[in-house]
Amino acid sequence: MSTPAIDRILRGPSGLGTSGLQFRPQVSVPEVPVPEVPAPEAPASEVPVPEVPEAATEVRAATPGFRLPPVHVLPVPPAATATTAAAASPAAEAPSGGKPKAGDPIPGLYHHPIAEPDPVRVEALSAELKVWAMEEVELYPPEWEKDFDGFSTGRYMVACHPDAPSVDHLMLAARLMVAENAVDDCYCEDLGGSPIGLGSRLLLAHTALDPLHTTTEYHPEWEASLSSDAPRRAYHSAMEYFARAATPSQSDRFRHDMARLHLGYLAEAAWDQADHVPEVWEYLAMRQFNNFRPCPTITDTVGGYELPAELHALPAMQRVIALASNATTIVNDLYSYMKELASPGLHLNLPVVISEREGVSRKEGYLKAVEVHNELMLAFEAEAAALALSCPVPALPRFLRGVAAWVDGNHYWHQTNTYRYTLPDFW
């Protein structure tokens, strides 16, 4: 099977022609067990392709009809094939004039459009997720139900994980996403959050993911604390489901990435308390921690397989994951710009920090932030392609394809979520 995301990872955006690439025959990749959820199997196949010339100086757009070089294509469940119809166009065309329409992509933003997520999966996932959030962990009061629905987590996760074998696999990611948002909203942001005392709250919440190992006397008090507020209930429940389906290595990887996220939350809170506007490079450093990394890094668990720990730990893999996560987080800064502009005080995002620190207009800051995103995206694609070529173990390119699909799905969700986001009038 060929998709724009797969093509660009294995082809590379510039000077990384792969016409001579031959992967070794596919080896068995251990399946991640999910109780009572058999993963569909599809036979691997050979995909022939004509010779592809290298392009040393320009970024190649994902071209409809372009075929991969001869490789063993990894099985993808039939339900995941809805995204294969999308023909990718790397960057949005600037409109002829005026503000983009609702649901338009950001003009000039390098991205790869995808097809609409499978509506049957979206509906099934959304319904199951709502039962978990509203009834099982009592995450939100009834008056927040409209915002919960408006977030469209089901559509988000189906778009980001096209190779998930089942709705149960998608639920692993969806619960964690909702729990992370609850912690952000209730501890950090506009639903009761505050920078004051955030470190203590995050530390205790993190023990719902990374359990406390203590004495017999004090263990019951900690255990009782796991249900003391909604974010901790959600973290604890979501992590229990995830750990049952994941390998120990995958669970530990996720806990590590969540510690990174919480560290980023604390840096942002410290700046807020001090009324400090960081330098642009400092802001980008914070965003490397306070970003989406915990989401794409679990793409193998949600896909029903494992990227071995020694491959995940490769410095080249760590860089690829960081670049993808940084780019997707700048997407959030750009699409949520108007929403954050309406919040009290000076809400830090990349366009605002560029404007403040480099002494340019808000429009110039925003447009430069688009350029920053594009550079990160191109670096992600180039280095992911190089890594796939240098280490053709079947699980590795499959994982890179999953991360690329997550990047595309994340952009799709931000672009199309008009309940939450509108674009500024900068064009």
Coordinates of C-alpha atoms in Angstrom, one line a residue:
M1 CA 0.0 0.0 0.0
S2 CA 1.2 3.5 -0.8
T3 CA 0.2 6.7 0.9
P4 CA 1.6 10.3 0.6
A5 CA 3.0 9.9 4.1
I6 CA 4.7 6.6 3.3
D7 CA 6.0 8.0 0.0
R8 CA 7.6 11.0 1.4
I9 CA 9.3 9.2 4.3
L10 CA 10.8 6.5 2.1
R11 CA 11.5 8.8 -0.8
G12 CA 12.7 11.9 1.1
P13 CA 12.1 15.5 0.3
S14 CA 15.4 16.4 -1.2
G15 CA 18.4 14.6 -2.6
L16 CA 17.3 11.3 -1.1
G17 CA 16.3 9.2 -4.1
T18 CA 15.6 5.6 -3.2
S19 CA 15.3 3.9 -6.5
G20 CA 17.9 1.4 -5.6
L21 CA 16.5 0.7 -2.1
Q22 CA 15.9 -3.0 -1.2
F23 CA 14.6 -3.9 2.2
R24 CA 15.4 -7.3 3.6
P25 CA 12.5 -9.7 3.7
Q26 CA 10.0 -8.8 6.4
V27 CA 10.6 -10.5 9.7
S28 CA 8.1 -11.2 12.4
V29 CA 7.3 -8.1 14.4
P30 CA 5.9 -8.9 17.9
E31 CA 2.2 -8.1 18.2
V32 CA 1.2 -6.0 21.2
P33 CA -1.6 -7.9 22.8
V34 CA -4.9 -6.1 23.3
P35 CA -7.5 -8.3 25.1
E36 CA -10.1 -9.8 22.8
V37 CA -9.0 -7.6 19.9
P38 CA -7.5 -9.7 17.1
A39 CA -5.6 -7.5 14.7
P40 CA -6.6 -8.1 11.0
E41 CA -3.9 -9.5 8.8
A42 CA -3.2 -8.6 5.2
P43 CA -0.6 -10.2 3.0
A44 CA 2.6 -8.3 2.3
S45 CA 3.1 -7.5 -1.3
E46 CA 5.8 -6.2 -3.6
V47 CA 5.2 -2.8 -5.2
P48 CA 7.1 -2.2 -8.4
V49 CA 8.2 1.3 -9.3
P50 CA 10.0 3.0 -12.2
E51 CA 13.4 4.6 -11.6
V52 CA 13.1 7.8 -9.6
P53 CA 15.7 10.6 -10.3
E54 CA 17.2 12.3 -7.3
A55 CA 16.4 16.0 -6.7
A56 CA 19.2 17.7 -5.0
T57 CA 18.0 21.2 -4.6
E58 CA 14.2 21.2 -4.3
V59 CA 11.6 19.7 -2.1
R60 CA 9.5 17.2 -4.0
A61 CA 5.8 17.4 -3.5
A62 CA 4.0 14.1 -2.9
T63 CA 2.8 13.3 -6.4
P64 CA -0.5 11.4 -7.0
G65 CA 0.3 8.1 -8.6
F66 CA 4.0 8.1 -7.5
R67 CA 5.0 4.6 -6.4
L68 CA 7.4 3.3 -3.9
P69 CA 10.6 1.5 -4.9
P70 CA 10.4 -2.3 -4.5
V71 CA 9.9 -2.9 -0.8
H72 CA 8.0 -5.3 1.3
V73 CA 4.9 -3.3 2.2
L74 CA 3.8 -3.8 5.8
P75 CA 0.2 -5.1 6.4
V76 CA -2.4 -2.4 7.0
P77 CA -5.9 -3.4 8.2
P78 CA -8.7 -2.8 5.6
A79 CA -10.3 -0.2 7.9
A80 CA -7.2 1.9 7.7
T81 CA -7.2 2.4 3.9
A82 CA -9.5 5.3 3.8
T83 CA -6.6 7.7 4.0
T84 CA -4.9 6.3 0.9
A85 CA -7.2 8.3 -1.5
A86 CA -5.7 11.6 -0.4
A87 CA -3.4 13.2 -2.9
A88 CA -0.9 15.3 -0.9
S89 CA -0.3 19.0 -1.7
P90 CA 2.7 20.0 0.5
A91 CA 1.8 23.7 1.0
A92 CA -1.4 25.6 1.0
E93 CA -1.9 28.2 -1.8
A94 CA -2.3 31.7 -0.5
P95 CA -5.9 33.0 -1.1
S96 CA -6.4 35.7 -3.7
G97 CA -7.0 38.2 -0.9
G98 CA -8.5 38.5 2.5
K99 CA -8.9 36.1 5.5
P100 CA -9.0 32.4 4.7
K101 CA -12.4 30.8 5.0
A102 CA -13.4 28.6 7.9
G103 CA -11.7 25.2 7.6
D104 CA -9.0 26.4 5.2
P105 CA -5.4 25.5 5.9
I106 CA -3.0 28.3 6.8
P107 CA -1.7 29.8 3.6
G108 CA 1.9 28.8 2.9
L109 CA 2.0 26.2 5.6
Y110 CA 3.9 23.0 4.4
H111 CA 1.5 20.1 5.0
H112 CA 0.0 17.0 3.5
P113 CA -3.8 16.8 3.2
I114 CA -5.5 13.6 4.1
A115 CA -8.8 12.1 3.2
E116 CA -11.7 12.4 5.7
P117 CA -11.3 9.9 8.5
D118 CA -13.6 6.8 8.4
P119 CA -16.9 8.1 9.8
V120 CA -17.9 4.7 11.1
R121 CA -14.7 4.5 13.2
V122 CA -15.1 8.1 14.3
E123 CA -18.6 7.5 15.5
A124 CA -17.8 4.3 17.3
L125 CA -14.7 5.7 19.0
S126 CA -16.4 8.9 20.0
A127 CA -19.2 7.1 21.6
E128 CA -17.0 4.7 23.6
L129 CA -14.7 7.5 24.6
K130 CA -17.5 9.6 25.9
V131 CA -18.8 6.8 28.1
W132 CA -15.3 6.4 29.6
A133 CA -14.8 10.1 30.2
M134 CA -18.3 11.0 31.5
E135 CA -19.3 7.8 33.3
E136 CA -16.2 5.6 34.1
V137 CA -13.9 8.3 35.3
E138 CA -16.3 11.2 35.7
L139 CA -13.8 13.5 34.1
Y140 CA -16.0 16.5 33.3
P141 CA -19.2 18.0 34.7
P142 CA -22.2 18.1 32.4
E143 CA -21.8 21.8 31.7
W144 CA -18.5 21.0 30.0
E145 CA -20.0 18.4 27.7
K146 CA -20.3 20.8 24.7
D147 CA -16.6 21.6 24.8
F148 CA -15.8 17.9 25.1
D149 CA -17.8 17.2 22.0
G150 CA -16.3 20.2 20.2
F151 CA -12.8 18.9 20.7
S152 CA -13.7 16.0 18.4
T153 CA -11.2 13.6 19.9
G154 CA -12.6 10.6 18.0
R155 CA -12.0 12.3 14.6
Y156 CA -8.6 13.4 15.8
M157 CA -7.4 9.9 16.7
V158 CA -8.8 8.2 13.7
A159 CA -7.1 10.7 11.5
C160 CA -3.7 10.3 13.3
H161 CA -3.7 6.5 13.5
P162 CA -4.8 5.1 10.1
D163 CA -3.1 1.8 10.8
A164 CA -4.9 1.0 14.1
P165 CA -6.3 -2.5 13.8
S166 CA -9.4 -1.7 15.8
V167 CA -11.4 0.9 17.8
D168 CA -10.0 -0.7 21.0
H169 CA -6.5 0.2 19.8
L170 CA -7.6 3.7 19.0
M171 CA -9.1 4.0 22.5
L172 CA -5.6 3.5 24.0
A173 CA -4.5 6.8 22.4
A174 CA -7.9 8.5 22.8
R175 CA -8.0 8.0 26.6
L176 CA -4.5 9.3 27.0
M177 CA -5.2 12.3 24.9
V178 CA -8.3 13.2 26.8
A179 CA -6.5 12.7 30.2
E180 CA -3.6 14.9 29.1
N181 CA -6.0 17.7 28.0
A182 CA -7.8 17.5 31.4
V183 CA -4.5 18.0 33.2
D184 CA -3.6 20.9 31.0
D185 CA -7.1 22.5 31.3
C186 CA -7.6 21.9 35.0
Y187 CA -4.0 22.4 36.3
C188 CA -2.5 24.8 33.8
E189 CA -5.1 26.6 31.7
D190 CA -8.6 28.1 31.7
L191 CA -10.6 25.5 33.6
G192 CA -9.3 26.3 37.0
G193 CA -5.6 26.1 36.2
S194 CA -2.9 28.3 37.7
P195 CA 0.9 28.5 37.7
I196 CA 0.9 28.7 41.4
G197 CA 1.5 25.3 43.0
L198 CA 1.6 23.6 39.6
G199 CA 4.7 21.6 40.4
S200 CA 3.1 19.9 43.3
R201 CA -0.1 19.1 41.3
L202 CA 1.9 17.7 38.4
L203 CA 4.1 15.6 40.5
L204 CA 1.2 13.9 42.2
A205 CA -0.6 13.5 38.9
H206 CA 2.5 11.9 37.4
T207 CA 2.4 9.2 40.0
A208 CA -0.9 8.1 38.4
L209 CA 1.3 7.2 35.4
D210 CA 4.5 6.2 37.1
P211 CA 3.3 4.5 40.4
L212 CA 4.8 5.3 43.8
H213 CA 6.8 2.5 45.4
T214 CA 6.7 3.1 49.1
T215 CA 6.2 1.5 52.4
T216 CA 3.2 -0.5 53.5
E217 CA 2.1 2.2 55.9
Y218 CA 2.0 5.1 53.3
H219 CA 0.9 3.2 50.2
P220 CA -2.9 3.3 51.0
E221 CA -2.9 7.1 51.2
W222 CA -1.2 7.5 47.9
E223 CA -3.5 5.0 46.3
A224 CA -6.5 6.9 47.6
S225 CA -5.1 10.1 46.1
L226 CA -5.4 8.7 42.6
S227 CA -9.1 9.3 42.7
S228 CA -9.0 12.6 44.5
D229 CA -9.5 14.7 41.4
A230 CA -10.7 14.2 37.8
P231 CA -7.3 14.6 36.1
R232 CA -5.6 12.0 38.3
R233 CA -8.6 9.6 37.8
A234 CA -8.2 10.0 34.1
Y235 CA -4.4 9.6 34.1
H236 CA -4.7 6.5 36.3
S237 CA -7.4 4.8 34.2
A238 CA -5.9 5.7 30.8
M239 CA -2.5 4.4 31.9
E240 CA -3.9 1.1 33.2
Y241 CA -5.6 0.4 29.9
F242 CA -2.5 1.4 28.0
A243 CA -0.1 -0.7 30.1
R244 CA -2.2 -3.8 29.7
A245 CA -1.9 -3.5 25.9
A246 CA 1.7 -2.2 25.7
T247 CA 5.0 -3.9 26.3
P248 CA 6.9 -2.8 29.5
S249 CA 9.3 -0.9 27.2
Q250 CA 6.5 1.0 25.5
S251 CA 4.9 1.9 28.8
D252 CA 8.2 3.2 30.1
R253 CA 8.8 5.2 27.0
F254 CA 5.4 6.9 27.4
R255 CA 6.1 7.7 31.1
H256 CA 9.4 9.3 30.1
D257 CA 7.7 11.4 27.4
M258 CA 5.0 12.5 29.9
A259 CA 7.8 13.6 32.3
R260 CA 9.2 15.7 29.5
L261 CA 5.7 17.2 28.9
H262 CA 5.3 18.1 32.6
L263 CA 8.7 19.7 32.6
G264 CA 7.6 21.9 29.8
Y265 CA 4.4 22.9 31.7
L266 CA 6.6 24.0 34.6
A267 CA 8.9 26.2 32.5
E268 CA 5.9 27.9 30.9
A269 CA 4.3 28.4 34.4
A270 CA 7.6 29.9 35.7
W271 CA 7.6 32.4 32.9
D272 CA 4.0 33.3 33.6
Q273 CA 4.6 33.9 37.3
A274 CA 7.6 36.1 36.5
D275 CA 5.9 37.9 33.5
H276 CA 8.9 36.8 31.5
V277 CA 8.8 36.7 27.7
P278 CA 11.5 34.2 26.7
E279 CA 13.9 34.6 23.8
V280 CA 12.7 32.8 20.7
W281 CA 15.2 30.0 21.1
E282 CA 14.2 29.6 24.8
Y283 CA 10.6 29.3 23.8
L284 CA 11.4 26.7 21.2
A285 CA 13.3 24.8 23.9
M286 CA 10.3 24.8 26.1
R287 CA 8.1 23.7 23.2
Q288 CA 10.4 20.7 22.7
F289 CA 9.2 19.5 26.1
N290 CA 5.7 21.0 26.3
N291 CA 4.6 19.4 23.0
F292 CA 2.7 16.5 21.4
R293 CA 5.6 14.0 21.7
P294 CA 3.7 11.5 23.9
C295 CA 1.1 11.1 21.1
P296 CA 3.2 10.1 18.0
T297 CA 5.6 8.1 20.1
I298 CA 2.9 5.6 20.9
T299 CA 2.1 5.0 17.3
D300 CA 3.4 1.5 17.4
T301 CA 1.3 0.5 20.4
V302 CA -1.8 1.8 18.7
G303 CA -0.8 0.0 15.5
G304 CA -0.5 -3.3 17.3
Y305 CA 3.3 -3.9 17.1
E306 CA 6.5 -2.7 18.8
L307 CA 9.5 -0.6 17.7
P308 CA 12.2 -2.3 19.7
A309 CA 13.7 -0.2 22.5
E310 CA 17.2 -0.2 21.0
L311 CA 15.8 1.3 17.7
H312 CA 13.7 3.9 19.5
A313 CA 16.7 5.0 21.5
L314 CA 18.9 5.6 18.4
P315 CA 20.0 9.3 18.4
A316 CA 18.7 9.6 14.8
M317 CA 15.3 8.3 15.8
Q318 CA 15.2 10.6 18.8
R319 CA 15.9 13.5 16.5
V320 CA 13.3 12.5 14.0
I321 CA 10.6 12.2 16.8
A322 CA 11.7 15.5 18.3
L323 CA 11.4 17.3 14.9
A324 CA 8.0 15.8 14.2
S325 CA 6.7 16.7 17.6
N326 CA 8.1 20.2 17.5
A327 CA 6.5 20.8 14.1
T328 CA 3.1 19.6 15.2
T329 CA 3.2 21.8 18.2
I330 CA 4.0 24.9 16.2
V331 CA 0.9 23.9 14.1
N332 CA -1.0 24.2 17.4
D333 CA 0.5 27.7 18.1
L334 CA -0.6 28.9 14.6
Y335 CA -4.1 27.5 14.5
S336 CA -4.9 28.5 18.2
Y337 CA -3.5 32.0 17.8
M338 CA -6.8 33.7 17.6
K339 CA -8.2 31.6 20.5
E340 CA -5.3 32.5 22.7
L341 CA -5.4 36.1 21.7
A342 CA -8.8 36.3 23.3
S343 CA -7.6 35.0 26.6
P344 CA -6.6 37.4 29.4
G345 CA -3.0 38.7 29.5
L346 CA -0.2 38.0 27.1
H347 CA -0.5 34.3 26.1
L348 CA 2.8 33.0 24.9
N349 CA 2.9 31.3 21.5
L350 CA 5.6 31.3 18.8
P351 CA 4.1 34.2 16.8
V352 CA 3.8 36.4 19.9
V353 CA 7.3 35.6 21.2
I354 CA 8.8 36.4 17.8
S355 CA 6.9 39.6 17.6
E356 CA 7.9 40.6 21.2
R357 CA 11.5 39.6 21.0
E358 CA 12.4 40.6 17.4
G359 CA 10.4 43.8 17.4
V360 CA 8.2 43.0 14.5
S361 CA 4.4 43.3 14.0
R362 CA 2.0 40.6 15.0
K363 CA 1.5 39.7 11.4
E364 CA 5.3 39.5 10.7
G365 CA 5.7 37.3 13.8
Y366 CA 2.9 35.0 12.7
L367 CA 4.3 34.6 9.1
K368 CA 7.8 34.0 10.4
A369 CA 6.4 31.3 12.7
V370 CA 5.0 29.6 9.6
E371 CA 8.5 29.6 8.2
V372 CA 9.9 28.0 11.4
H373 CA 7.3 25.3 11.1
N374 CA 8.1 24.6 7.5
E375 CA 11.8 24.3 8.2
L376 CA 11.1 21.8 11.0
M377 CA 8.8 19.8 8.8
L378 CA 11.3 19.6 6.0
A379 CA 14.1 18.5 8.4
F380 CA 11.8 15.8 9.8
E381 CA 11.0 14.4 6.4
A382 CA 14.6 14.5 5.2
E383 CA 16.0 12.8 8.4
A384 CA 13.2 10.3 8.6
A385 CA 14.0 9.2 5.0
A386 CA 17.7 9.0 5.7
L387 CA 17.0 6.9 8.8
A388 CA 14.7 4.5 7.0
L389 CA 17.4 4.0 4.4
S390 CA 20.2 3.4 6.9
C391 CA 18.3 0.9 9.1
P392 CA 15.9 -1.1 7.0
V393 CA 14.5 -3.2 9.8
P394 CA 10.7 -3.6 9.0
A395 CA 9.5 -2.1 12.3
L396 CA 11.5 1.0 11.9
P397 CA 10.1 2.4 8.6
R398 CA 6.7 1.2 9.7
F399 CA 7.1 3.4 12.9
L400 CA 8.3 6.3 10.8
R401 CA 5.3 6.0 8.6
G402 CA 3.1 6.0 11.7
V403 CA 4.8 9.2 13.0
A404 CA 4.3 10.9 9.6
A405 CA 0.6 9.9 9.5
W406 CA 0.3 11.4 13.0
V407 CA 1.8 14.6 11.8
D408 CA -0.6 14.8 8.9
G409 CA -3.6 13.8 11.0
N410 CA -2.7 16.4 13.6
H411 CA -2.7 19.2 11.0
Y412 CA -6.0 17.9 9.6
W413 CA -7.6 18.1 13.0
H414 CA -6.4 21.6 13.7
Q415 CA -7.4 22.9 10.2
T416 CA -10.9 21.4 10.3
N417 CA -11.8 22.0 14.0
T418 CA -13.7 25.3 13.4
Y419 CA -15.4 24.9 16.8
R420 CA -12.1 25.8 18.4
Y421 CA -10.0 27.6 15.8
T422 CA -10.2 30.5 13.4
L423 CA -7.3 32.1 11.4
P424 CA -6.1 35.7 11.7
D425 CA -6.6 38.2 8.8
F426 CA -3.0 38.3 7.8
W427 CA -3.3 37.6 4.0

